[in-house]
XYZ file of C-alpha atoms in Angstrom:
689
model
C -24.580 -48.171 13.694
C -21.408 -48.026 15.749
C -19.921 -44.613 16.554
C -16.264 -43.871 17.185
C -13.910 -41.063 18.181
C -10.921 -40.633 15.880
C -7.638 -38.843 16.533
C -5.386 -37.830 13.646
C -2.054 -36.058 14.133
C 0.537 -35.070 11.566
C 3.908 -34.405 13.227
C 6.306 -32.147 11.308
C 9.362 -29.959 11.461
C 8.378 -26.465 12.696
C 5.506 -25.211 10.499
C 5.519 -21.647 9.059
C 4.076 -19.501 11.879
C 2.240 -16.993 9.674
C 0.163 -19.749 8.074
C -0.335 -22.185 10.975
C -3.889 -21.052 11.754
C -4.841 -21.124 8.055
C -3.441 -24.661 7.673
C -5.378 -25.840 10.736
C -8.669 -24.341 9.527
C -8.195 -25.659 5.987
C -7.404 -29.185 7.233
C -10.581 -29.125 9.313
C -12.729 -27.790 6.440
C -11.313 -30.277 3.885
C -11.831 -33.213 6.282
C -15.431 -32.141 6.976
C -16.005 -32.047 3.200
C -14.414 -35.487 2.724
C -16.519 -37.078 5.488
C -19.725 -35.534 4.134
C -18.951 -36.638 0.557
C -18.373 -40.185 1.859
C -21.689 -40.083 3.741
C -20.055 -40.480 7.162
C -21.939 -38.539 9.831
C -20.159 -37.143 12.927
C -21.000 -34.899 15.899
C -18.046 -32.490 15.839
C -14.427 -31.960 14.813
C -11.901 -30.275 17.078
C -8.788 -28.937 15.341
C -5.421 -28.410 17.029
C -2.279 -26.693 15.797
C 1.134 -26.152 17.365
C 4.537 -25.459 15.776
C 5.261 -29.157 15.177
C 1.805 -30.601 14.641
C -1.617 -30.358 13.033
C -4.276 -32.549 14.604
C -7.993 -33.377 14.438
C -10.307 -35.108 16.876
C -13.456 -36.369 15.150
C -16.169 -37.096 17.715
C -18.868 -39.771 17.231
C -18.224 -40.579 13.591
C -20.027 -43.449 11.834
C -18.097 -46.746 11.764
C -19.134 -47.335 8.158
C -21.191 -45.934 5.296
C -24.834 -46.984 5.205
C -25.662 -49.897 2.856
C -27.278 -48.658 -0.357
C -28.958 -50.044 -3.456
C -27.662 -49.145 -6.896
C -30.030 -49.397 -9.861
C -28.813 -50.638 -13.223
C -31.338 -49.871 -15.984
C -32.268 -52.382 -18.664
C -34.573 -52.364 -21.730
C -38.239 -51.310 -21.702
C -40.564 -53.943 -20.234
C -42.312 -54.315 -23.613
C -39.026 -55.236 -25.304
C -37.870 -57.516 -22.463
C -40.415 -60.354 -22.795
C -41.997 -62.008 -25.794
C -45.702 -62.853 -26.129
C -45.224 -66.037 -24.139
C -43.612 -64.096 -21.319
C -40.118 -65.435 -21.984
C -37.024 -63.184 -21.872
C -36.108 -61.691 -25.239
C -32.534 -61.425 -26.553
C -32.448 -57.836 -25.205
C -33.252 -58.966 -21.645
C -30.900 -61.952 -21.868
C -28.089 -59.617 -22.908
C -28.854 -57.329 -19.946
C -28.906 -60.281 -17.470
C -25.642 -61.595 -18.860
C -24.020 -58.163 -18.549
C -25.104 -57.859 -14.902
C -24.393 -61.513 -14.110
C -27.934 -62.146 -12.814
C -30.799 -64.596 -13.316
C -34.419 -63.868 -14.297
C -35.627 -63.901 -10.665
C -33.309 -60.942 -9.830
C -34.926 -58.652 -12.408
C -37.125 -55.782 -11.109
C -39.075 -53.072 -12.923
C -39.461 -49.319 -12.501
C -41.437 -46.522 -14.103
C -39.280 -44.239 -16.294
C -41.691 -41.433 -17.207
C -44.421 -43.079 -19.285
C -42.404 -46.224 -19.998
C -41.927 -49.164 -17.646
C -38.396 -50.562 -17.765
C -36.606 -53.539 -16.304
C -33.711 -53.024 -13.912
C -31.414 -54.736 -11.468
C -31.292 -53.411 -7.900
C -27.862 -54.309 -6.583
C -27.206 -54.139 -2.847
C -24.030 -52.152 -2.209
C -22.440 -52.672 1.159
C -21.126 -49.463 2.768
C -17.349 -49.249 3.224
C -15.875 -49.087 6.712
C -14.450 -45.966 8.345
C -11.034 -47.700 8.493
C -11.048 -48.173 4.717
C -12.256 -44.643 3.867
C -10.549 -42.360 6.401
C -6.879 -42.630 5.280
C -7.754 -41.431 1.764
C -10.062 -38.673 3.099
C -7.199 -37.350 5.276
C -4.581 -37.661 2.517
C -6.844 -35.759 0.097
C -7.428 -33.078 2.752
C -3.629 -32.692 3.180
C -3.142 -32.536 -0.610
C -5.713 -29.732 -0.813
C -4.157 -27.499 1.843
C -3.277 -23.957 0.682
C 0.502 -24.344 0.545
C 2.446 -22.015 -1.779
C 5.703 -24.008 -1.720
C 5.718 -27.732 -1.001
C 8.917 -29.620 -0.176
C 10.018 -33.236 -0.412
C 12.182 -34.706 2.308
C 14.752 -37.523 2.007
C 13.620 -40.357 -0.258
C 9.910 -39.625 0.184
C 7.987 -38.790 -2.988
C 5.127 -37.028 -1.196
C 5.353 -33.307 -0.590
C 4.281 -31.085 2.272
C 4.978 -27.599 3.621
C 7.614 -29.056 6.004
C 9.154 -32.550 6.390
C 6.711 -34.955 8.093
C 8.117 -36.863 11.079
C 5.257 -39.015 12.411
C 1.567 -39.796 11.918
C -0.972 -40.808 14.583
C -4.335 -42.307 13.541
C -6.448 -43.794 16.330
C -10.032 -45.021 16.287
C -11.022 -45.226 19.939
C -8.217 -47.444 21.342
C -6.985 -48.937 18.055
C -4.538 -47.784 15.411
C -6.104 -47.600 11.924
C -3.820 -49.367 9.472
C -2.840 -46.598 7.056
C 0.033 -44.835 5.306
C -0.328 -41.053 5.147
C 2.374 -38.762 3.664
C 4.562 -41.910 3.283
C 4.452 -42.520 7.034
C 2.838 -45.575 8.604
C 0.225 -44.433 11.126
C 0.783 -45.409 14.747
C -0.076 -44.310 18.277
C 3.210 -42.542 19.073
C 3.421 -38.771 19.375
C 6.218 -36.540 20.680
C 6.308 -33.829 23.327
C 8.241 -30.564 23.576
C 11.463 -30.568 21.548
C 13.586 -29.712 24.647
C 11.478 -30.451 27.733
C 10.135 -33.887 26.690
C 11.569 -35.093 23.363
C 10.901 -38.801 23.913
C 7.989 -40.722 22.302
C 4.604 -40.735 24.030
C 2.290 -43.704 23.579
C -1.427 -42.844 23.264
C -3.901 -45.490 24.399
C -6.925 -43.614 23.033
C -7.944 -40.310 21.455
C -8.972 -38.752 24.793
C -5.380 -39.129 26.034
C -4.091 -36.666 23.484
C -4.425 -33.237 25.139
C -3.562 -34.267 28.738
C -0.561 -36.436 27.742
C 0.854 -33.653 25.559
C 0.319 -31.084 28.293
C 2.306 -33.312 30.654
C 5.037 -33.241 27.979
C 5.064 -29.396 27.813
C 2.941 -29.028 24.671
C -0.341 -27.072 24.602
C -1.830 -28.442 21.365
C -4.841 -26.127 21.238
C -4.043 -22.851 19.427
C -6.793 -20.992 21.339
C -5.603 -22.273 24.705
C -2.000 -21.205 24.003
C -3.243 -17.797 22.896
C -5.289 -17.394 26.082
C -2.217 -18.299 28.183
C -0.118 -15.714 26.292
C -2.821 -13.024 26.679
C -3.046 -13.678 30.408
C 0.735 -13.709 30.999
C 1.320 -10.578 28.880
C -1.419 -8.670 30.734
C -0.039 -9.702 34.139
C 3.507 -8.564 33.214
C 2.208 -5.253 31.817
C 0.071 -4.631 34.924
C 3.139 -5.009 37.171
C 4.656 -1.868 35.597
C 1.310 -0.017 35.157
C 1.457 -0.323 31.386
C -0.678 -1.589 28.502
C 0.715 -4.071 25.993
C 0.327 -3.336 22.273
C -0.841 -6.648 20.833
C -1.580 -6.480 17.068
C -3.780 -9.420 15.979
C -1.286 -10.705 13.369
C 1.649 -10.610 15.780
C -0.433 -12.323 18.476
C -1.254 -15.171 16.060
C 2.347 -15.427 14.898
C 3.743 -15.629 18.434
C 1.101 -18.257 19.345
C 2.265 -20.258 16.313
C 5.940 -20.058 17.346
C 5.674 -21.712 20.768
C 4.442 -25.038 22.148
C 4.827 -24.038 25.796
C 4.472 -20.240 26.124
C 6.411 -18.453 28.845
C 6.154 -14.644 28.684
C 9.040 -12.611 30.111
C 9.402 -8.851 30.573
C 12.670 -7.206 29.584
C 13.742 -3.576 29.443
C 15.856 -1.165 27.410
C 17.633 2.094 28.276
C 15.353 5.081 28.739
C 17.534 7.230 26.482
C 16.055 5.404 23.467
C 12.657 6.925 24.285
C 13.879 10.172 22.668
C 13.667 8.358 19.289
C 10.238 8.428 17.514
C 8.389 5.639 19.272
C 6.893 4.388 15.995
C 10.419 3.416 14.853
C 11.149 1.559 18.098
C 7.781 -0.222 18.063
C 8.202 -1.235 14.406
C 11.654 -2.721 14.924
C 10.628 -4.584 18.096
C 7.444 -5.994 16.567
C 8.653 -6.855 13.069
C 12.161 -8.072 13.735
C 11.962 -9.477 17.252
C 8.267 -10.434 17.630
C 8.108 -8.513 20.929
C 5.039 -6.902 22.500
C 5.756 -3.254 23.345
C 4.375 -1.504 26.415
C 2.803 1.966 26.571
C 1.212 4.055 29.309
C -2.391 5.279 29.379
C -1.444 8.212 27.112
C -0.044 5.689 24.583
C 3.535 6.789 25.272
C 6.125 4.051 24.916
C 7.620 2.686 28.153
C 11.175 1.274 28.397
C 9.976 -2.367 28.495
C 9.023 -5.129 26.104
C 7.598 -8.632 26.506
C 9.047 -11.647 24.749
C 7.309 -15.047 24.653
C 9.778 -17.887 25.117
C 9.153 -21.552 24.198
C 11.074 -22.803 27.241
C 10.430 -22.783 30.959
C 13.945 -21.844 31.969
C 15.487 -22.551 35.361
C 17.165 -19.155 34.993
C 14.785 -16.802 33.129
C 17.116 -13.823 33.688
C 19.489 -15.367 31.132
C 16.756 -15.363 28.478
C 15.757 -11.798 29.431
C 19.361 -10.572 29.211
C 19.828 -12.368 25.890
C 16.825 -10.559 24.399
C 17.983 -7.209 25.802
C 21.345 -7.790 24.171
C 19.726 -8.553 20.806
C 17.381 -5.564 20.831
C 19.986 -2.954 21.840
C 21.765 -2.725 18.431
C 18.421 -2.386 16.660
C 17.330 0.491 18.903
C 20.823 2.034 18.538
C 20.414 1.961 14.747
C 17.084 3.792 14.965
C 18.654 6.322 17.353
C 21.613 6.848 14.999
C 19.351 7.495 11.980
C 17.222 9.886 14.023
C 20.243 11.921 15.179
C 21.868 11.883 11.711
C 18.695 13.270 10.126
C 18.620 16.232 12.483
C 21.944 17.488 11.149
C 20.089 18.586 8.028
C 16.950 20.794 8.182
C 13.855 19.418 6.477
C 13.577 22.327 4.037
C 17.140 21.771 2.764
C 16.195 18.294 1.555
C 14.457 19.720 -1.490
C 17.664 19.201 -3.540
C 17.338 15.446 -3.018
C 13.629 15.571 -3.869
C 14.549 17.300 -7.113
C 16.484 14.139 -8.055
C 13.666 11.699 -7.165
C 11.216 10.973 -9.965
C 7.523 11.001 -9.061
C 6.415 9.944 -12.552
C 8.479 10.331 -15.722
C 6.019 12.657 -17.506
C 4.967 14.523 -14.356
C 8.421 15.321 -13.046
C 10.181 14.936 -9.704
C 8.907 14.850 -6.136
C 10.008 18.463 -5.789
C 7.876 19.402 -8.831
C 5.014 17.624 -7.117
C 5.681 19.461 -3.827
C 5.554 22.824 -5.603
C 2.268 21.897 -7.314
C 0.772 20.718 -4.003
C 1.825 24.014 -2.395
C 0.069 26.020 -5.106
C -3.015 23.801 -4.889
C -3.011 23.882 -1.062
C -3.131 27.684 -1.048
C -6.123 27.591 -3.434
C -7.857 24.868 -1.371
C -7.395 26.833 1.876
C -10.308 29.057 0.895
C -12.484 25.901 0.870
C -11.008 24.053 3.885
C -10.605 27.092 6.108
C -6.880 26.451 6.600
C -4.343 29.232 6.998
C -2.830 29.546 3.459
C 0.664 30.316 4.841
C 0.630 27.147 6.980
C -0.765 25.130 4.068
C 1.947 26.327 1.692
C 4.736 25.675 4.197
C 3.424 22.188 5.074
C 3.120 21.317 1.370
C 6.735 22.289 0.668
C 7.942 20.185 3.635
C 5.500 17.302 3.075
C 7.775 15.003 1.057
C 11.120 16.053 2.585
C 11.278 13.206 5.109
C 11.263 10.694 2.229
C 14.987 11.449 1.857
C 15.704 10.884 5.569
C 17.719 7.968 6.960
C 14.900 7.040 9.332
C 12.309 6.644 6.538
C 14.944 4.835 4.455
C 15.124 2.210 7.215
C 11.458 2.324 8.271
C 9.366 3.245 5.173
C 6.139 3.121 7.209
C 7.403 6.202 9.101
C 6.895 8.508 6.094
C 5.107 11.623 7.347
C 5.524 10.577 10.983
C 9.275 11.279 10.823
C 8.496 14.613 9.171
C 6.221 15.575 12.057
C 8.997 14.853 14.603
C 11.602 16.830 12.650
C 9.253 19.779 12.038
C 8.523 19.957 15.787
C 12.237 19.863 16.634
C 12.748 22.715 14.158
C 10.047 24.753 15.913
C 7.280 24.608 13.297
C 3.765 25.230 14.658
C 1.383 22.350 15.386
C -0.707 22.822 12.221
C 2.353 22.502 9.953
C 4.006 19.694 11.949
C 0.829 17.575 12.292
C -0.041 18.022 8.606
C 3.150 16.205 7.576
C 1.897 12.986 9.148
C -1.756 13.618 8.329
C -1.173 14.048 4.578
C -1.364 10.238 4.179
C -4.732 9.871 5.938
C -6.987 8.001 5.314
C -4.563 5.171 4.457
C -7.272 2.512 4.032
C -11.055 2.107 4.053
C -12.428 3.184 7.425
C -9.162 4.833 8.526
C -9.238 8.079 10.528
C -9.071 11.457 8.762
C -6.667 14.355 9.468
C -7.605 16.356 12.564
C -6.077 19.676 11.486
C -7.350 21.913 8.689
C -3.841 22.081 7.249
C -3.606 18.276 7.280
C -6.979 18.030 5.500
C -5.765 20.539 2.888
C -2.479 18.707 2.165
C -4.204 15.289 2.116
C -6.683 16.616 -0.466
C -4.040 18.432 -2.527
C -1.733 15.399 -2.704
C -4.482 13.036 -3.895
C -5.971 15.528 -6.357
C -2.531 16.217 -7.845
C -1.805 12.516 -8.424
C -5.282 11.730 -9.778
C -5.374 14.692 -12.168
C -1.791 14.113 -13.353
C -2.220 10.409 -14.082
C -5.462 11.074 -15.985
C -3.767 13.974 -17.768
C -1.130 11.651 -19.260
C -3.762 9.060 -20.231
C -2.823 6.395 -17.693
C -6.173 5.920 -15.965
C -6.521 2.647 -14.001
C -7.646 -0.356 -16.058
C -9.007 -3.643 -14.744
C -6.723 -4.780 -11.948
C -3.947 -2.320 -12.899
C -3.947 0.688 -10.602
C -0.262 1.383 -9.776
C -0.968 4.769 -8.174
C -3.891 3.346 -6.098
C -6.237 5.940 -7.620
C -9.385 4.021 -6.684
C -8.483 4.105 -2.995
C -7.269 7.681 -3.366
C -10.559 8.785 -4.953
C -12.586 7.411 -2.050
C -10.176 9.280 0.244
C -10.969 12.527 -1.631
C -14.731 11.929 -1.297
C -14.403 11.220 2.422
C -12.198 14.281 3.058
C -14.786 16.511 1.340
C -17.934 14.947 2.830
C -16.786 14.351 6.405
C -15.321 17.857 6.662
C -18.542 19.389 5.310
C -16.730 21.079 2.419
C -19.245 22.562 0.002
C -17.357 22.195 -3.280
C -18.018 20.431 -6.581
C -15.745 17.711 -7.942
C -15.295 19.792 -11.076
C -14.029 22.760 -9.057
C -11.449 20.568 -7.295
C -10.083 19.106 -10.541
C -9.933 22.584 -12.121
C -7.778 23.818 -9.210
C -5.463 20.801 -9.638
C -5.217 21.483 -13.389
C -4.341 25.124 -12.692
C -1.411 23.958 -10.524
C -0.155 21.735 -13.368
C -0.360 24.528 -15.959
C 1.065 23.481 -19.311
C 2.665 20.280 -17.949
C -0.653 18.658 -18.956
C -1.685 19.237 -22.542
C -5.432 18.518 -22.758
C -7.092 20.160 -19.744
C -10.645 19.752 -21.103
C -10.370 15.957 -21.602
C -8.572 15.485 -18.272
C -11.345 17.394 -16.485
C -14.094 15.232 -18.011
C -12.235 11.943 -17.366
C -11.138 12.734 -13.794
C -14.612 14.003 -12.790
C -16.254 10.874 -14.269
C -13.775 8.649 -12.403
C -14.422 10.337 -9.052
C -18.200 10.224 -9.571
C -17.848 6.544 -10.447
C -16.405 5.815 -6.991
C -19.591 6.755 -5.133
C -20.955 3.265 -5.612
C -17.923 1.540 -4.076
C -17.850 4.036 -1.205
C -21.508 3.630 -0.225
C -21.702 -0.108 -0.863
C -18.811 -0.439 1.630
C -21.002 1.380 4.147
C -23.816 -1.109 3.520
C -26.021 1.201 1.417
C -28.153 -0.685 -1.141
C -27.250 -0.231 -4.817
C -30.723 1.050 -5.779
C -30.435 3.871 -3.202
C -27.122 4.949 -4.790
C -28.608 4.696 -8.294
C -31.622 6.804 -7.267
C -29.219 9.642 -6.412
C -26.848 9.036 -9.339
C -29.793 9.545 -11.701
C -29.611 13.254 -10.812
C -25.798 13.562 -11.100
C -25.319 15.929 -8.124
C -22.167 17.971 -8.618
C -20.867 18.104 -5.051
C -19.914 15.085 -2.889
C -21.494 16.742 0.159
C -24.804 17.168 -1.685
C -24.590 13.571 -2.956
C -24.058 12.322 0.586
C -27.050 14.243 1.967
C -29.259 12.796 -0.772
C -28.034 9.218 -0.211
C -28.708 9.515 3.524
C -32.172 10.949 2.808
C -33.136 8.159 0.374
C -31.688 5.530 2.708
C -33.864 6.846 5.514
C -36.911 7.189 3.217
C -36.527 3.529 2.200
C -37.285 2.464 5.778
C -40.618 4.382 5.902
C -43.866 2.390 5.543
C -44.935 4.619 2.611
C -41.704 4.047 0.624
C -42.744 1.004 -1.418
C -46.030 2.527 -2.601
C -44.405 5.876 -3.441
C -41.551 4.172 -5.356
C -44.164 2.247 -7.366
C -46.175 5.450 -7.974
C -43.021 7.269 -9.146
C -42.265 4.423 -11.542
C -45.795 4.487 -12.922
C -45.722 8.275 -13.335
C -42.288 8.138 -15.019
C -43.581 5.550 -17.509
C -46.683 7.639 -18.347
C -44.712 10.885 -18.726
C -42.085 9.197 -20.911
C -44.745 8.498 -23.556
C -46.526 11.857 -23.483
C -45.624 15.347 -24.625
C -47.190 17.804 -22.194
C -47.802 21.386 -23.302
C -46.293 24.058 -21.024
C -48.632 25.497 -18.431
C -50.141 25.215 -14.965
C -52.761 22.930 -13.482
C -56.205 24.553 -13.860
C -58.463 24.172 -10.831
C -61.539 24.365 -13.104
C -60.387 21.205 -14.884
C -60.261 19.171 -11.648
C -63.507 17.221 -11.662
C -62.902 14.054 -9.635
C -62.674 14.170 -5.829
C -59.385 12.198 -5.873
C -57.649 14.695 -8.181
C -58.927 17.643 -6.148
C -57.593 15.982 -2.970
C -54.195 15.362 -4.578
C -53.942 18.975 -5.787
C -54.896 20.278 -2.327
C -52.128 18.119 -0.844
C -49.652 19.722 -3.298
C -50.760 23.181 -2.145
C -50.343 22.180 1.483
C -46.978 20.433 1.110
C -45.210 22.821 -1.296
C -44.501 25.662 1.173
C -43.358 23.063 3.749
C -40.789 21.324 1.518
C -39.492 24.339 -0.439
C -37.402 25.769 2.457
C -36.161 22.222 3.170
C -34.918 21.907 -0.425
C -33.245 25.318 -0.128
C -31.309 24.255 2.973
C -30.650 20.776 1.499
C -32.459 19.092 4.365
C -33.436 16.245 2.051
C -34.144 13.704 4.776
C -36.855 15.888 6.329
C -38.212 16.837 2.877
C -38.641 13.192 1.844
C -40.295 12.369 5.170
C -42.811 15.190 4.491
C -43.391 13.968 0.910
C -44.375 10.570 2.334
C -47.786 12.211 3.032
C -48.486 12.029 -0.731
C -48.837 8.269 -0.592
C -52.567 8.079 0.200
C -53.717 10.818 -2.251
C -51.586 9.489 -5.167
C -52.846 5.940 -4.590
C -56.442 7.224 -4.485
C -55.791 9.263 -7.655
C -54.644 6.206 -9.629
C -57.526 4.149 -8.270
C -60.299 6.634 -9.086
C -59.071 8.875 -11.916
C -58.643 7.977 -15.572
C -55.467 9.874 -16.530
C -55.710 9.328 -20.297
C -59.185 10.857 -20.582
C -60.715 11.447 -24.031
C -61.239 15.062 -22.982
C -57.972 16.796 -23.991
C -58.204 19.478 -21.279
C -58.743 16.923 -18.511
C -55.924 14.714 -19.850
C -53.401 17.578 -20.047
C -54.420 18.794 -16.589
C -53.931 15.335 -15.111
C -50.571 14.858 -16.805
C -49.438 18.222 -15.402
C -50.523 16.999 -11.937
C -48.350 13.918 -12.361
C -45.493 16.114 -13.573
C -45.886 18.179 -10.404
C -45.743 14.998 -8.290
C -42.665 13.693 -10.111
C -40.825 17.034 -9.924
C -41.221 17.182 -6.146
C -39.355 13.893 -5.708
C -36.860 14.550 -8.507
C -35.517 17.517 -6.548
C -33.929 14.897 -4.274
C -33.548 11.619 -6.172
C -35.226 9.317 -8.681
C -37.338 7.316 -6.246
C -38.736 5.208 -9.123
C -35.548 3.091 -9.248
C -35.934 1.819 -5.667
C -36.513 -1.939 -5.537
C -38.992 -3.318 -3.056
């Protein structure tokens, strides 16, 4: 069968930069699906995307579908011919319906019955006939939130379509896609080479466009940008900050990338650098430069879409645009300093946190009370903790945070430093929001840890206290994320405290603002305990490991974590599967039996296997007891792995449910002993193997 290389290009007005990569990948995936559904094999598909085009190159695709046979089923063979072997009315009706004669009838076995049928040869359709519809369907299925129609055209797309190229080797495929007749004409850079470019075959595409100042490959443009940005940063001994999203967006904005370095006045460096970086990245799409200590330098890099004869004009233009934005940030920063942080509490007293739970100042006072109580657990200085808590929300009323909301906490840290607060207090103002997302860093200071815990506990307890626990997808106060933050803050800081204790402290800070303390305690504790699964599944821990620990309901997150790590490690031991099975078997036996209180009697051990198992208990007990006491569960479980051979031998050679009552009770007590050893850590019987 003949093989061909196809080039498809959709030329448009500038496509939305934030979704260019997604559109390219979706077009490729939808086309692959369409070709496979049509039974057209191909070697590979290369996808290209630039501001004014989406394109595909399909390499070595079949020229047509394979010919197939379609079977049309008729009546059973018995009913198709009479005794003389002539067609019956049933068969005649079938032949008439299919438009065939008796010599075109075949038979096939349908289960136990033989039937007549007609095997019709179906000729495969050509690539030329199939491809236009495959591509149109792929375009119709692209993930576009808002489609637009242009001029008189009835078809819709994310931006007005200007031209369509569809080549098979050297020939144009006759097709209309998005209301445009396909041809072999493409267009170069909007300014450098706007005239039409004629393509003689699909291999011309990339080189001819490059000659016309268009780099069609997204990856190639990105590599050029990376290289140019690094070279410009190196010249001033700096490192460029290149967030992945911004890098993709800039790549999607230019056809012919030319990176240029510009500068701004050093006086702006007195402003919190986070504000300057935010405004340059978000509003101007610039890459900022920092030194090795991550301190902002007075430069930025802009990526132009034009190779200018006079680049200094473009540089000066960008410097002119950025100056007012940096001046705004500077103005807000200086305005804020006219008012001390602590004096902002009046404004906080007018900002509602939650209608039933009061204002942000009420919240600040509760956090302060809670932070002092938590200091005994976190090891923070209670005076620092109280001060940080009372200042924590003050920057929310500042001009800087009003303009740059993502600077909440960070602005507070700057202002606290300027006002001469110590490092613990100043740092805590920014650290109170950590961790912001799964896997984010935690506060470094003890005061920061204390405020971060107090803030989350206050919100969680308050929202549960007014009966507004999260439901389904509704979680306006992000309590699920907050709860995992609480667990991480406790576990990763080695804080030995129960969840119940934490909620009780938060309730004490609320006092009579919350009516039903008992119900709130139960609900909030259950909610926090319910987040273990999400937390550990995120870390790649198997569900059965989490369930084995949950079966024991450990009270403290730190204890829970030690047990999960122990069971996770135990699961990888060669003895784990057999011991999990033995635990399950023992649990099932003990569930059906009532065992009288008492010890195992040595005199009632008659079989060698039960004596050996009991001896192993005697040997292992003094080894694991101190490990349980120090909560070294991982080591304890590794030691208990030695019970595998004796418990297996016991089940193989000893009849537990003996007719002799004394022997039976003794053996059940042995199994109880075995089960209790493991149950001091987790319920190993739930492990799946």
